[in-house]
Coordinates of C-alpha atoms in Angstrom, one line a residue:
X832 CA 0.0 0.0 0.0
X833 CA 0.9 3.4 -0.6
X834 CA -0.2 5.8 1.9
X835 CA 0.0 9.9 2.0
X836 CA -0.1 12.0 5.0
X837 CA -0.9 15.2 4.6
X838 CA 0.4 18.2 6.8
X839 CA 1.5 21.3 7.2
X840 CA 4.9 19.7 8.2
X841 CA 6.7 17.2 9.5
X842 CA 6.3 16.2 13.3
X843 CA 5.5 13.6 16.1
X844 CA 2.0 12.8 15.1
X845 CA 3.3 12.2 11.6
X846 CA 6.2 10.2 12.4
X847 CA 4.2 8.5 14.7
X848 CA 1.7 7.6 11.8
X849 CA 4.5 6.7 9.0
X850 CA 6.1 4.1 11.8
X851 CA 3.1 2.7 12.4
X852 CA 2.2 2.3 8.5
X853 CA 5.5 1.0 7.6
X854 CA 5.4 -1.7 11.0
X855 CA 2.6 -2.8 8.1
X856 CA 4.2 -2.5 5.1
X857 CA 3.2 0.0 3.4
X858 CA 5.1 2.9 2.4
X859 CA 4.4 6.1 3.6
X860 CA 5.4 9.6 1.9
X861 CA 4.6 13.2 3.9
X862 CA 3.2 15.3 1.5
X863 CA 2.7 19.7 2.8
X864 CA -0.9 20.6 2.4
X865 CA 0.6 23.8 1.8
X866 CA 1.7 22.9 -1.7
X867 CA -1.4 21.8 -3.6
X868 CA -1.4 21.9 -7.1
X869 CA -4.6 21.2 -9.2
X870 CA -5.3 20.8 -12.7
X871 CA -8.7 20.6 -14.9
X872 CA -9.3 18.8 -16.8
X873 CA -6.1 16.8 -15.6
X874 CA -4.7 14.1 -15.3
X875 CA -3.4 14.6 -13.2
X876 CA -5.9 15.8 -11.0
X877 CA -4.0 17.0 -8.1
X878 CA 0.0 16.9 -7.2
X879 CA 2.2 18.0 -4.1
X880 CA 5.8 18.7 -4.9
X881 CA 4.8 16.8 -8.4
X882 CA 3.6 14.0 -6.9
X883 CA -0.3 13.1 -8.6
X884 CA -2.4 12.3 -5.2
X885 CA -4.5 10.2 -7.3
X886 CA -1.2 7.6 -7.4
X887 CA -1.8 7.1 -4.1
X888 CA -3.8 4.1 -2.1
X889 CA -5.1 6.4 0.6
X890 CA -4.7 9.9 1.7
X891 CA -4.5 10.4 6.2
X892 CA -4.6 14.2 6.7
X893 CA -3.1 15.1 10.0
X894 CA -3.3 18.6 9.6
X895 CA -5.1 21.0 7.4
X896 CA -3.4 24.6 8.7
X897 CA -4.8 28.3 9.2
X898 CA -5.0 30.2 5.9
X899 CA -7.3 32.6 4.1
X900 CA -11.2 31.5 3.3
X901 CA -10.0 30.8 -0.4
X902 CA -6.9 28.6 0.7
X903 CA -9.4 26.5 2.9
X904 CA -12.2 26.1 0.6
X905 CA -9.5 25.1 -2.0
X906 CA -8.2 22.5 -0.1
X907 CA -10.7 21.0 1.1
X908 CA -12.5 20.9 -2.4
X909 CA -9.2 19.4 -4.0
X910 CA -9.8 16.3 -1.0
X911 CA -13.3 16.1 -2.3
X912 CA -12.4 15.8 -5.7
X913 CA -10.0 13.1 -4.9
X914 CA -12.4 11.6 -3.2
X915 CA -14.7 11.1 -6.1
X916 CA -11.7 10.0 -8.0
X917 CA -11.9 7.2 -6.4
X918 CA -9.2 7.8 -3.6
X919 CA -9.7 7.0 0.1
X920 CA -9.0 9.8 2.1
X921 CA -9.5 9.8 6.1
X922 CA -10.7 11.4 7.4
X923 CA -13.6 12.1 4.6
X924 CA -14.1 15.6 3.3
X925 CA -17.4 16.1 4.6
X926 CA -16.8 15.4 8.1
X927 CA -13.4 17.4 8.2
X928 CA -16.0 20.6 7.3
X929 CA -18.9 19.5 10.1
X930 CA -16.4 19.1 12.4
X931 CA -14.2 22.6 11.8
X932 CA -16.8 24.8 11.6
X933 CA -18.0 25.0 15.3
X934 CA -21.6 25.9 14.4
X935 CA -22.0 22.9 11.8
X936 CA -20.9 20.8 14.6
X937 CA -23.2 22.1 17.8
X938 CA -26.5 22.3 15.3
X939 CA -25.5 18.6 14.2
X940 CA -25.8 17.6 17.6
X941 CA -28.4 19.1 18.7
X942 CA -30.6 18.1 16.0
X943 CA -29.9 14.8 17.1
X944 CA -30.8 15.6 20.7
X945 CA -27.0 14.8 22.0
X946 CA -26.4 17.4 24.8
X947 CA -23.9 20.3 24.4
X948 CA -24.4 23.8 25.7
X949 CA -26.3 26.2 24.8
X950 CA -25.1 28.2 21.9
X951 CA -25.8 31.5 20.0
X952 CA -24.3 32.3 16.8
X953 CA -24.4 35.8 15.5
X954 CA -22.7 38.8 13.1
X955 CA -23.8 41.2 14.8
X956 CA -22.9 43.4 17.9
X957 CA -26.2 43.7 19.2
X958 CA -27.3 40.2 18.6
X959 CA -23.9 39.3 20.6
X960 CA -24.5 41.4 23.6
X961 CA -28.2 40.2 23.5
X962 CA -26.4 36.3 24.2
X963 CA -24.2 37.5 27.0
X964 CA -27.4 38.8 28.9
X965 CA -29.7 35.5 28.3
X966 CA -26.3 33.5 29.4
X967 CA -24.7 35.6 32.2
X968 CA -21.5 33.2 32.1
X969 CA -20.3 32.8 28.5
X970 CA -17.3 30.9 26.6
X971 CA -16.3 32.7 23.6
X972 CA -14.4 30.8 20.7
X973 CA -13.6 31.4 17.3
X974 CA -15.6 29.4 14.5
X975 CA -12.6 27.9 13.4
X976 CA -9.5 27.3 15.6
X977 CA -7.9 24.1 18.0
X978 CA -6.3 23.7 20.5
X979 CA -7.6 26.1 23.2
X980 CA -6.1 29.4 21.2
X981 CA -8.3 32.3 21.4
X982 CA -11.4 31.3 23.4
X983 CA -12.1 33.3 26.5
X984 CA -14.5 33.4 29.2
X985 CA -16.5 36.0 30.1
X986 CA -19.2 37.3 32.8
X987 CA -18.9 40.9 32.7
X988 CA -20.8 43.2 30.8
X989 CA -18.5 45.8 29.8
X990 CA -15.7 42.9 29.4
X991 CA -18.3 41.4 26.9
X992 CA -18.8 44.8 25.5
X993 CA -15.1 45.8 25.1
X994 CA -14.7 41.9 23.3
X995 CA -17.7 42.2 21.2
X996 CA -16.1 45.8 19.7
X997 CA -13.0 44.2 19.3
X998 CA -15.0 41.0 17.3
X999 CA -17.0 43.4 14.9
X1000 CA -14.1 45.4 13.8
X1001 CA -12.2 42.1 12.6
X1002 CA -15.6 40.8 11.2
X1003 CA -15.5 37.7 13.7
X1004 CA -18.5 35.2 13.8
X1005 CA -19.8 35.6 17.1
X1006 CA -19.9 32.1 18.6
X1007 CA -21.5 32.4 22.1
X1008 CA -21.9 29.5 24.3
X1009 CA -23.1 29.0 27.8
X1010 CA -20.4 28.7 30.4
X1011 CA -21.1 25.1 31.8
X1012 CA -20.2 24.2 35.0
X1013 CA -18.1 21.1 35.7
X1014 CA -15.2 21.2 38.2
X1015 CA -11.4 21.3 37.7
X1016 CA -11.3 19.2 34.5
X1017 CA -12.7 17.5 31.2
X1018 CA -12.5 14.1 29.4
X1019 CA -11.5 13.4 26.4
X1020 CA -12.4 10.4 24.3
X1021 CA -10.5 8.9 21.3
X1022 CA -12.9 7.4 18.9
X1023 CA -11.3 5.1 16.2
X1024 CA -13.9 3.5 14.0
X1025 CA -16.7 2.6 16.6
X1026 CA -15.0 2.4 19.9
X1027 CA -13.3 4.3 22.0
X1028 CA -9.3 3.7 21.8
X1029 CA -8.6 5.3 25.5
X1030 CA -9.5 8.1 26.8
X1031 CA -7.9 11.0 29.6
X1032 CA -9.0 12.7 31.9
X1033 CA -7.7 16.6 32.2
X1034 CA -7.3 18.3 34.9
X1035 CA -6.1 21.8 35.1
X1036 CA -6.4 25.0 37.5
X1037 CA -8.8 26.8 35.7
X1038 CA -11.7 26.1 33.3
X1039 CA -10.2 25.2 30.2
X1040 CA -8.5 21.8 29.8
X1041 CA -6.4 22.2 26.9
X1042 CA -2.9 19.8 27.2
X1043 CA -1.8 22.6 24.9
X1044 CA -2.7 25.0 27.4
X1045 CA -1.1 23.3 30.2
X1046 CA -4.0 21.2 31.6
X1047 CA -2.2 17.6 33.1
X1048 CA -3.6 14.6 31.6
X1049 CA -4.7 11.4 33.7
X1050 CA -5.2 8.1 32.2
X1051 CA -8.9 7.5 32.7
X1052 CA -11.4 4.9 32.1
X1053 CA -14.8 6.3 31.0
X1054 CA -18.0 4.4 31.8
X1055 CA -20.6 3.1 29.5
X1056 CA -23.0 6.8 29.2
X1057 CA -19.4 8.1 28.7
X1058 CA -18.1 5.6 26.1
X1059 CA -21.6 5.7 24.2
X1060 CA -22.1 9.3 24.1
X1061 CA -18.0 9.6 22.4
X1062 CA -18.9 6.6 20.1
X1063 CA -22.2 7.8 19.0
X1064 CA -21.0 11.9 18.4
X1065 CA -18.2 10.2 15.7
X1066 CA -20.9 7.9 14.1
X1067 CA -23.1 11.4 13.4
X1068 CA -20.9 13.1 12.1
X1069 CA -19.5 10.2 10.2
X1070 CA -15.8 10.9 11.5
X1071 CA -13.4 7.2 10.8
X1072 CA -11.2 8.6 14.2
X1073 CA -11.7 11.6 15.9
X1074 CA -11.8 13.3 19.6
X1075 CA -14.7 13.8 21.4
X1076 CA -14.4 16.2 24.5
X1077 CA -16.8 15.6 27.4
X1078 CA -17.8 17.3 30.5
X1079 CA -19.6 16.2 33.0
X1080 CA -22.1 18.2 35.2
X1081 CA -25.1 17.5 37.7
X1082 CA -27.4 17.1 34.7
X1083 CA -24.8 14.4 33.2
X1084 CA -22.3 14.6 30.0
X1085 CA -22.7 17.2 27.9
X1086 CA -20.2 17.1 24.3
X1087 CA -18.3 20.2 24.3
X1088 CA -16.1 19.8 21.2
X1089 CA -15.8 17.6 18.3
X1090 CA -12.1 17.2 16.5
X1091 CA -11.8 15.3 13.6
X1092 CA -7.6 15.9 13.4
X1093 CA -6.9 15.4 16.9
X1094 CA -3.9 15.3 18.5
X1095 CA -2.9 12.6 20.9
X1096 CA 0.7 13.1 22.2
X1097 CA -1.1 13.9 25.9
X1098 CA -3.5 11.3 25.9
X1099 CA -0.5 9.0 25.0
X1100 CA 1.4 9.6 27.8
X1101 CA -1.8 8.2 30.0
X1102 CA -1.8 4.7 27.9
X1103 CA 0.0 1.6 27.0
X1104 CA -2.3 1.7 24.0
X1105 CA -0.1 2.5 20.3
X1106 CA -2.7 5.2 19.3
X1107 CA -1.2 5.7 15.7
X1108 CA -1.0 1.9 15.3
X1109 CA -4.8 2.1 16.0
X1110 CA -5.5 4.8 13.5
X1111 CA -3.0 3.0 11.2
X1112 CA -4.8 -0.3 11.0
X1113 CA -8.3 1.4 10.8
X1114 CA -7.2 3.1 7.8
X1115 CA -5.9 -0.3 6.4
X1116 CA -9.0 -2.0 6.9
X1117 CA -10.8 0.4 5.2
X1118 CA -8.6 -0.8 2.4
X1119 CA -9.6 -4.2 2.8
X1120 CA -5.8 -4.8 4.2

């Protein structure tokens, strides 16, 4: 098998994932998202560094980075056109855009009557400041982002004002949701096909529970509401691995966060489990491997 990971560059999750490739024999080539070349009619179709995508067995994006609206939409309608070509890509196209766009996610959820917090999504000031006053206690995150970067709480008024301001002059999405209690720490589940993998707990001194961020993960062992709620958020949104973050309050789990290119060098450090070998032979059964 051939197998191309895609990334903005080279690192541990993608070493991790060529290892665990090659420990099948397959060969493995990282290939910079950043570089994309397409061509219409083709062939061929689409290249990196001259190297036609369509050449290979499977495509496992590990990252898809930051970049202007046209740079996104480009790539990701480049994977879908692979994917009609014929090529296996993981994971899809169509859940990698329910999944980054916070709001897609949260209305996909609730529509199927999983619990998540309340949310308000807005372009306007007004509309924005309207949110804070229903809520009291907001979280306030960008539509698209990872990793903890740029959300903030807020239960202020004139904090919320001086933030909204700030929003409308950039021309941010306001995406408003409900601060939800739940302690000193959040769990987070690693879904790989239709089971959980392992899963952490993380604990941190504040309310957000990013590893990025500083937050200490705990190797932890979820229980069955736990394990089915994780299992059944991937199978929505049709996601072959992905991360589901929990948290757990008086009313039960609530599903905070959906990541369909998560990272798992914390929740590694809690397990015996090879994670990448997991994801690895997923993708090769997929290919009937």
């Amino acid at each position: 098998m051939k197998i191309g990971i895609l990334a903005d560059r080279r690192g541990w999750h993608v070493e991790a994932l060529a290892e665990a490739l090659a420990r099948r024999g397959c060969q493995t080539d990282f290939l910079p998202i950043t570089r994309l070349v397409a061509r219409v009619p083709g062939p061929p179709l689409v290249t990196i560094n001259g190297q036609p995508l369509e050449s290979y067995d499977a495509l496992l994006i590990r990252t898809i980075p930051e970049g202007s609206l046209e740079q996104i939409i480009f790539r990701m309608n480049a994977l879908h056109r692979l994917e009609a070509a014929g090529i296996r890509v993981m994971n899809r196209p169509a859940p990698l855009e329910r999944t980054v766009d916070k709001y897609y996610t949260s209305s996909l959820l609730a529509s199927s009557g999983l619990p998540t917090p309340r949310t308000v999504v807005a372009e306007g000031f007004d509309e924005a400041m309207e949110a804070f006053r229903e809520f009291g206690d907001v979280v306030v995150k960008p539509l698209f982002g990872a990793g903890g970067r740029g959300i903030v709480r807020i239960s202020d008024a004139d904090v919320a004002y001086r933030t909204f301001r700030v929003l409308a002059m950039t021309r941010s999405i306001f995406y408003i949701q409900e601060f939800v209690p739940h302690g000193d720490y959040d769990l987070r589940g690693l879904v790989v096909g239709d089971r959980v993998v392992a899963a952490m707990r993380r604990r941190s001194e504040g309310w957000r529970h990013n590893v990025s961020q500083g937050a200490q993960p705990e190797s932890y062992a979820m229980d069955e509401e736990a394990t089915g709620l994780c299992v059944e958020a991937s199978r929505l949104l049709e996601t072959d691995y992905a991360g589901i973050d929990l948290l757990r309050t008086p009313r039960g789990y609530t599903v905070v966060e959906v990541n369909s290119i998560p990272g798992w060098s914390g929740l590694q450090r809690t397990t015996e489990i090879d994670i990448a070998q997991e994801i690895a032979d997923h993708l090769l059964s997929l290919l009937g491997d």
